mmCIF file of C-alpha atoms in Angstrom:
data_model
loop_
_atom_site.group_PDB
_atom_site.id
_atom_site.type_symbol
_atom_site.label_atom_id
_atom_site.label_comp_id
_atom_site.label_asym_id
_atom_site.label_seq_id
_atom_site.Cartn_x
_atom_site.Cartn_y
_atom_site.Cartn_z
ATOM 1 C CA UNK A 102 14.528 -13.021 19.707
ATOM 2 C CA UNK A 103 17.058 -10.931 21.282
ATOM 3 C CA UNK A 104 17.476 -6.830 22.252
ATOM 4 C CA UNK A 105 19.978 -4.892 21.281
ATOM 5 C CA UNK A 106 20.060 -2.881 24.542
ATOM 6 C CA UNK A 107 22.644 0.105 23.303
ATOM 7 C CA UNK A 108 20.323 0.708 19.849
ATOM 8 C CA UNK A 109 17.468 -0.456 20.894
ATOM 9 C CA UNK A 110 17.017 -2.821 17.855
ATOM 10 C CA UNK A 111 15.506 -6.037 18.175
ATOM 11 C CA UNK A 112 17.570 -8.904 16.578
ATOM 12 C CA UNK A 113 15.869 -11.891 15.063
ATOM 13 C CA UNK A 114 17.118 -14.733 12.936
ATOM 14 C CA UNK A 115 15.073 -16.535 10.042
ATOM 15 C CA UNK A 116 15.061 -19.194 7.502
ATOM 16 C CA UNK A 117 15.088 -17.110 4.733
ATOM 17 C CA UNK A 118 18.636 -15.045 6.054
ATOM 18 C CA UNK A 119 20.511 -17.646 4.931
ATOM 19 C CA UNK A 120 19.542 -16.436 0.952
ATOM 20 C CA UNK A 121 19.606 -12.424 1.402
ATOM 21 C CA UNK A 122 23.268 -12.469 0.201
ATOM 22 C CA UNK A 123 21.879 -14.219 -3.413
ATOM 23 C CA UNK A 124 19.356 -12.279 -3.312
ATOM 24 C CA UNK A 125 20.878 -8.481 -3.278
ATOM 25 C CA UNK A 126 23.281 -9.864 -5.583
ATOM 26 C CA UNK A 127 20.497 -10.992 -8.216
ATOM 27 C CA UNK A 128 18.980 -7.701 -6.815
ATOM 28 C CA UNK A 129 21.772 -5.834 -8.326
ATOM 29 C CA UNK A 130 22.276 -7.874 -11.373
ATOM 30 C CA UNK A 131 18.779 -8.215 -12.514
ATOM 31 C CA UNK A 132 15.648 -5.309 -13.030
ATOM 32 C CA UNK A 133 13.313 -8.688 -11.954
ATOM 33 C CA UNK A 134 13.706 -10.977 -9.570
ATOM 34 C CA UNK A 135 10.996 -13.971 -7.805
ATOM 35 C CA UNK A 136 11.408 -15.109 -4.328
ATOM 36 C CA UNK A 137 9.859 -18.110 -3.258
ATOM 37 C CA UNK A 138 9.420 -18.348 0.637
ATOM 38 C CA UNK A 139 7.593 -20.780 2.396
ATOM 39 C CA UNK A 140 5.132 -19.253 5.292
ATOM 40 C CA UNK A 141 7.330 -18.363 8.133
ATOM 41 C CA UNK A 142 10.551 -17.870 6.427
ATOM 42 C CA UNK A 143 10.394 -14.541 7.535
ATOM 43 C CA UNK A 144 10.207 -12.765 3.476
ATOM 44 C CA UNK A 145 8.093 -10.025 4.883
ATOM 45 C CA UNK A 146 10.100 -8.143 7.134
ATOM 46 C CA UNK A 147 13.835 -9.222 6.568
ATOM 47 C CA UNK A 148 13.764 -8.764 2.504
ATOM 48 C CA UNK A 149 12.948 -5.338 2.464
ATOM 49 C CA UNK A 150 15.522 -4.269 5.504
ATOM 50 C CA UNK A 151 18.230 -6.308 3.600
ATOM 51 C CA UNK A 152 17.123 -4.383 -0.142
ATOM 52 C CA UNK A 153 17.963 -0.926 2.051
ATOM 53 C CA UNK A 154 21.646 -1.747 1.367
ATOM 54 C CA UNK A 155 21.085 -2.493 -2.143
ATOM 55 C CA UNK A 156 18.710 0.453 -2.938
ATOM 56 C CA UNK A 157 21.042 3.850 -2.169
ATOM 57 C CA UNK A 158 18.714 6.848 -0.443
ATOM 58 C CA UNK A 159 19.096 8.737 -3.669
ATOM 59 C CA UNK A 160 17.872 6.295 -6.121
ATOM 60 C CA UNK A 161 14.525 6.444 -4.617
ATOM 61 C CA UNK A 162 12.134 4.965 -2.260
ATOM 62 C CA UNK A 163 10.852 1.233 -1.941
ATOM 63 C CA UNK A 164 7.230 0.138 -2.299
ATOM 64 C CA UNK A 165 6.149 -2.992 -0.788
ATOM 65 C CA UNK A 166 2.377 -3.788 -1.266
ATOM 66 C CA UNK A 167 0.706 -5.993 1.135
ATOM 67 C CA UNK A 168 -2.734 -7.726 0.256
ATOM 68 C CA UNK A 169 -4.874 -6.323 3.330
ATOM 69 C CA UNK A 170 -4.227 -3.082 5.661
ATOM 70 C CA UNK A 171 -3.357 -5.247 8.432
ATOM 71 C CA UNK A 172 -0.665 -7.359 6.690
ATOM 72 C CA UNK A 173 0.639 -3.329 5.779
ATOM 73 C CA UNK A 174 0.680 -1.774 8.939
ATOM 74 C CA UNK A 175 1.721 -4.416 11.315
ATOM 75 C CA UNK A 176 4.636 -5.432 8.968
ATOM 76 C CA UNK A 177 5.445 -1.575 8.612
ATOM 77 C CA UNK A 178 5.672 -1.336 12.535
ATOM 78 C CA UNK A 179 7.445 -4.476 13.221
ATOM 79 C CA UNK A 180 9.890 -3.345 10.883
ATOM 80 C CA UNK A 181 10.824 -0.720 12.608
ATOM 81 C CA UNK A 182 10.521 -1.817 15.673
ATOM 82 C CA UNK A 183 13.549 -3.969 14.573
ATOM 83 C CA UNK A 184 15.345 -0.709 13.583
ATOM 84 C CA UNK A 185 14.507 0.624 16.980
ATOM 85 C CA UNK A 186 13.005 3.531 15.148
ATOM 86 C CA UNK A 187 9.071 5.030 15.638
ATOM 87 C CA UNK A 188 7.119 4.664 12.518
ATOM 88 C CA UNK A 189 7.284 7.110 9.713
ATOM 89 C CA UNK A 190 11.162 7.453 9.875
ATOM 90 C CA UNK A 191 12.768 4.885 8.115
ATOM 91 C CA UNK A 192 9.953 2.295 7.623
ATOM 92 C CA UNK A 193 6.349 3.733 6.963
ATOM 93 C CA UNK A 194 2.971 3.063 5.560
ATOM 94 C CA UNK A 195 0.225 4.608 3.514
ATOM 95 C CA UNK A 196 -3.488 2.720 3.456
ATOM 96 C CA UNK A 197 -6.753 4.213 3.077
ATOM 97 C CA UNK A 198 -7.347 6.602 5.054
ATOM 98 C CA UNK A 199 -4.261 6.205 7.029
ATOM 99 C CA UNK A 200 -0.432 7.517 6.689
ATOM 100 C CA UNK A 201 2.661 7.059 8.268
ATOM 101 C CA UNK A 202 5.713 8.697 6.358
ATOM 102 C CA UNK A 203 8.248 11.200 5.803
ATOM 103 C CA UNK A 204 11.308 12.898 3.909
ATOM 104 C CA UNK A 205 13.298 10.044 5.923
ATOM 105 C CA UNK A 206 11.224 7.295 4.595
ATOM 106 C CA UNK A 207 12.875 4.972 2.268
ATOM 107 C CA UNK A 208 10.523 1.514 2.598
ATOM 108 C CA UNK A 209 7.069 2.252 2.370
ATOM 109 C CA UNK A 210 4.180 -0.254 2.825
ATOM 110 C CA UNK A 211 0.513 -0.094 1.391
ATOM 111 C CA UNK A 212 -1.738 -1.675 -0.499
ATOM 112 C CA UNK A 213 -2.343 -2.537 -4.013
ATOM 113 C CA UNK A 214 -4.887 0.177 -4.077
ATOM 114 C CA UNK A 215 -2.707 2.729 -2.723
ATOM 115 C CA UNK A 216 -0.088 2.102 -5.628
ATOM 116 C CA UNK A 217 -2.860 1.812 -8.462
ATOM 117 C CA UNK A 218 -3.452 5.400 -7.256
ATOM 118 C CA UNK A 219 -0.600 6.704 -6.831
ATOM 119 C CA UNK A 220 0.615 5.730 -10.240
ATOM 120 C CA UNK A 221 -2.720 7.858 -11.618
ATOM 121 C CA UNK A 222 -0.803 10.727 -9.888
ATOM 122 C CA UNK A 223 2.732 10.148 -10.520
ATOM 123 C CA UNK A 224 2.709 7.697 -13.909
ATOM 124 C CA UNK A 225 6.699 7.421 -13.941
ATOM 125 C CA UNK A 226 6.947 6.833 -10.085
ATOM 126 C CA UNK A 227 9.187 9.520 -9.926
ATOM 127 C CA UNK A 228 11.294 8.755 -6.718
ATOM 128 C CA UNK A 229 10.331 5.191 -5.892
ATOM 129 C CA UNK A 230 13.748 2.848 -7.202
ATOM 130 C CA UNK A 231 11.612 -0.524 -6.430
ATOM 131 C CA UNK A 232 8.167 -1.991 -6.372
ATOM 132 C CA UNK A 233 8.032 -5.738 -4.063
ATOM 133 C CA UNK A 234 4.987 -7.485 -4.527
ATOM 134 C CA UNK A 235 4.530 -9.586 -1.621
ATOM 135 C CA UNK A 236 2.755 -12.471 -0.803
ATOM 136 C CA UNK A 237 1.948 -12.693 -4.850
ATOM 137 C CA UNK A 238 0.261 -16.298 -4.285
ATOM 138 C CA UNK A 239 -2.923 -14.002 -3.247
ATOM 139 C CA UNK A 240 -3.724 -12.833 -6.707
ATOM 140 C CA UNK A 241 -6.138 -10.163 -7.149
ATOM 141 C CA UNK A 242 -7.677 -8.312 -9.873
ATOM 142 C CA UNK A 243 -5.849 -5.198 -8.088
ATOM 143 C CA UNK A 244 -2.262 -7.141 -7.450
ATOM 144 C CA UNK A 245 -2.572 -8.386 -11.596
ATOM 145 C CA UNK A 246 -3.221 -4.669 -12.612
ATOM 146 C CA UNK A 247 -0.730 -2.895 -10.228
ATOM 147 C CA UNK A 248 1.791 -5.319 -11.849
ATOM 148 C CA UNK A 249 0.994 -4.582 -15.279
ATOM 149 C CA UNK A 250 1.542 -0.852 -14.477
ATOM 150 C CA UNK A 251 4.792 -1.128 -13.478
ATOM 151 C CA UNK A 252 6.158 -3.227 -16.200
ATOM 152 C CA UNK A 253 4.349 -0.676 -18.587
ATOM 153 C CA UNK A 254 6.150 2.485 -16.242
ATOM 154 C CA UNK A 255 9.794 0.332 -17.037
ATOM 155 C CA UNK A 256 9.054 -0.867 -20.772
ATOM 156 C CA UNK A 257 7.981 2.679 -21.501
ATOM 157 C CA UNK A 258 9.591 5.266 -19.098
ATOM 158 C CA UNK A 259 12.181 4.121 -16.254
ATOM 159 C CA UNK A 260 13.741 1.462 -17.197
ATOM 160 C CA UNK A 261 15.771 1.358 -13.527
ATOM 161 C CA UNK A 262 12.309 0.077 -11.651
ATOM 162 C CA UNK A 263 13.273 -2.745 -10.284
ATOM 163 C CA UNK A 264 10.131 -5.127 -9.095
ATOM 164 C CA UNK A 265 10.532 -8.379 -6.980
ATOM 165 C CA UNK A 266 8.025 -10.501 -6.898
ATOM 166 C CA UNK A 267 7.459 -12.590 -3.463
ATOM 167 C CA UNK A 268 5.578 -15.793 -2.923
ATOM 168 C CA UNK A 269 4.892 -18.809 -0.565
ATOM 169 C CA UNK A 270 3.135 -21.308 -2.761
ATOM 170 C CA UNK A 271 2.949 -19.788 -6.059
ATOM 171 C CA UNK A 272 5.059 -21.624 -9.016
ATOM 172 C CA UNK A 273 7.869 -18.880 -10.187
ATOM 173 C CA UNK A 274 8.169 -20.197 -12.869
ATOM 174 C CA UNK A 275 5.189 -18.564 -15.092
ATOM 175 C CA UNK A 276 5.791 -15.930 -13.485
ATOM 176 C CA UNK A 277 9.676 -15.758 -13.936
ATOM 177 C CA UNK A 278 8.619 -15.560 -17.668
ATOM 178 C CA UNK A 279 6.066 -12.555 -17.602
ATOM 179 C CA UNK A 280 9.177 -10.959 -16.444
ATOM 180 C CA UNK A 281 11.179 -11.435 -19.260
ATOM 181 C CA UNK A 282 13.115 -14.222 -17.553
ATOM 182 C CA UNK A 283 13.624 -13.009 -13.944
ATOM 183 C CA UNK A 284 16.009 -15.529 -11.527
ATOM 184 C CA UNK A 285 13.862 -17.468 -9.290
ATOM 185 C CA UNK A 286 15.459 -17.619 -5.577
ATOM 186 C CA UNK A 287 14.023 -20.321 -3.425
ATOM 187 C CA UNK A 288 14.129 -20.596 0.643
ATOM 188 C CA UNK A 289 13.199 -23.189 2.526
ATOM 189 C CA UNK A 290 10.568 -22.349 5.583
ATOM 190 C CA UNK A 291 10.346 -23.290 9.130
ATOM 191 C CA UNK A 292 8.817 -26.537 9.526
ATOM 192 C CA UNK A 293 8.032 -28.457 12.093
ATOM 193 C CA UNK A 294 7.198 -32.753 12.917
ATOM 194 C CA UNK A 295 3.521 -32.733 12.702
ATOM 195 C CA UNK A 296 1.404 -36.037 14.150
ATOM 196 C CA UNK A 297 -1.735 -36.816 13.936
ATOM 197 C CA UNK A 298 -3.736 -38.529 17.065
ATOM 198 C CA UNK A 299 -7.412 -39.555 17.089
ATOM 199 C CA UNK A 300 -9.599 -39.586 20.051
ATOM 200 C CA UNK A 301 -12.159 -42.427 20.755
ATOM 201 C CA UNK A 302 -15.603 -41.223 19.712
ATOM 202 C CA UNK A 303 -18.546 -40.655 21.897
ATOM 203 C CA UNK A 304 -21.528 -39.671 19.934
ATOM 204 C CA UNK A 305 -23.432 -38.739 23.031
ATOM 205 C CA UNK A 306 -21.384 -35.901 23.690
ATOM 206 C CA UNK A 307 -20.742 -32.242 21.483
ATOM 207 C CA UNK A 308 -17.854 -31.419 20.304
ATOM 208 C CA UNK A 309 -17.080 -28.438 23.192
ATOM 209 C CA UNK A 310 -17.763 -31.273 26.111
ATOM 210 C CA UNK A 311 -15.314 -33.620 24.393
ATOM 211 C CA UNK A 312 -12.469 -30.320 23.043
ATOM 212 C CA UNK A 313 -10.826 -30.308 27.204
ATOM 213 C CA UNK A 314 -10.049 -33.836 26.959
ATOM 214 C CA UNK A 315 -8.600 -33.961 23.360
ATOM 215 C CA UNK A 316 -6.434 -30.463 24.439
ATOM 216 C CA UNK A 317 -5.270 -32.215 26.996
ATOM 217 C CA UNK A 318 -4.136 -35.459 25.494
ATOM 218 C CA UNK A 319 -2.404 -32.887 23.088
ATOM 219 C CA UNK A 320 -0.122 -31.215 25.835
ATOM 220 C CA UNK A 321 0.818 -34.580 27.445
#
């Protein structure tokens, strides 16, 4: 990780760069699109900064919907972080309870909640352009019926939504076909030589007596 000194924007690099150029393009192309990201590929905070080149100011706002307020508000702030910006400009969140955004906000981060919600108060999603459903392999009663509501909100009244659906294990391929035949993009993660050592056993001794030596071992 490096620091852009002059803008104060912190520059990473991550598996999942190498496929942000097929993605905006399918992005462009297509009103669905699946991403599947292994864990650490880095989907969560490069794919929306990426889609804010794609997604013009004026077409609307993007919703990304995390799975727990943590996930929400620490990807919000990293996110800007790596703008160099204070949350609430750019990047922002909105969870229970809790929110951080503004006139300048154009990628917003909440939970499915939130968005169930907010589509009770605003059923076309007037001035949202895109809905991301991340980390989509965590399916939930909420994340199933927020989905349905947006693909009702397009079928019915904008048919411009565009939704991308994000996951690290989940098959895209069922869900490719519940939207209508959406590209699947794959990227590999960031994965690393596991092996697998076993201590010799000494019944007569608990596991926290016998966890220094093992640790140890480990770092050797």
């Amino acid at each position: 990780m490096q620091k852009d000194l002059k803008n104060g924007r912190i520059l990473t690099s991550c598996p999942i760069d190498e496929i942000l150029p097929e993605l905006k393009e399918a992005i462009r192309k297509h009103s669905s699109v699946v991403l599947q990201a292994a864990p650490g590929a880095g989907k969560t905070t490069r794919v929306p900064l990426a889609l804010l080149d794609v997604i013009p100011p004026e077409k609307g706002r993007i919703l990304m919907l995390e799975p727990r307020k943590l996930a929400a508000v620490s990807a919000a702030r990293w996110m800007a972080k790596t703008l160099g910006e204070e949350i609430g400009q750019t990047l922002g969140y909105s969870i229970r309870f809790d929110s951080r955004v503004s006139k300048e906000t154009r990628v917003e981060v909440m939970t499915e909640g939130i968005l169930t919600r907010r589509i009770l108060a605003n059923p076309d999603l007037a001035g949202v352009a895109m809905v991301i459903f991340d980390e989509f392999h965590e399916r939930s009663l909420q994340t199933d019926l927020a989905l349905a509501l947006c693909l009702d909100i397009r079928r019915a009244l904008r048919e411009d939504l565009k939704i991308l659906v994000m996951s690290a294990t989940l098959d895209g391929g069922p869900v490719a076909a519940l939207l209508n035949g959406a590209p699947v993009i794959p990227s590999r993660g960031k994965a690393f030589p596991v092996e697998e050592r076993y201590c010799v056993d000494h019944p007569d001794q608990s596991v926290t007596a016998r966890l220094p030596d093992a640790v140890g071992r480990a770092l050797q």
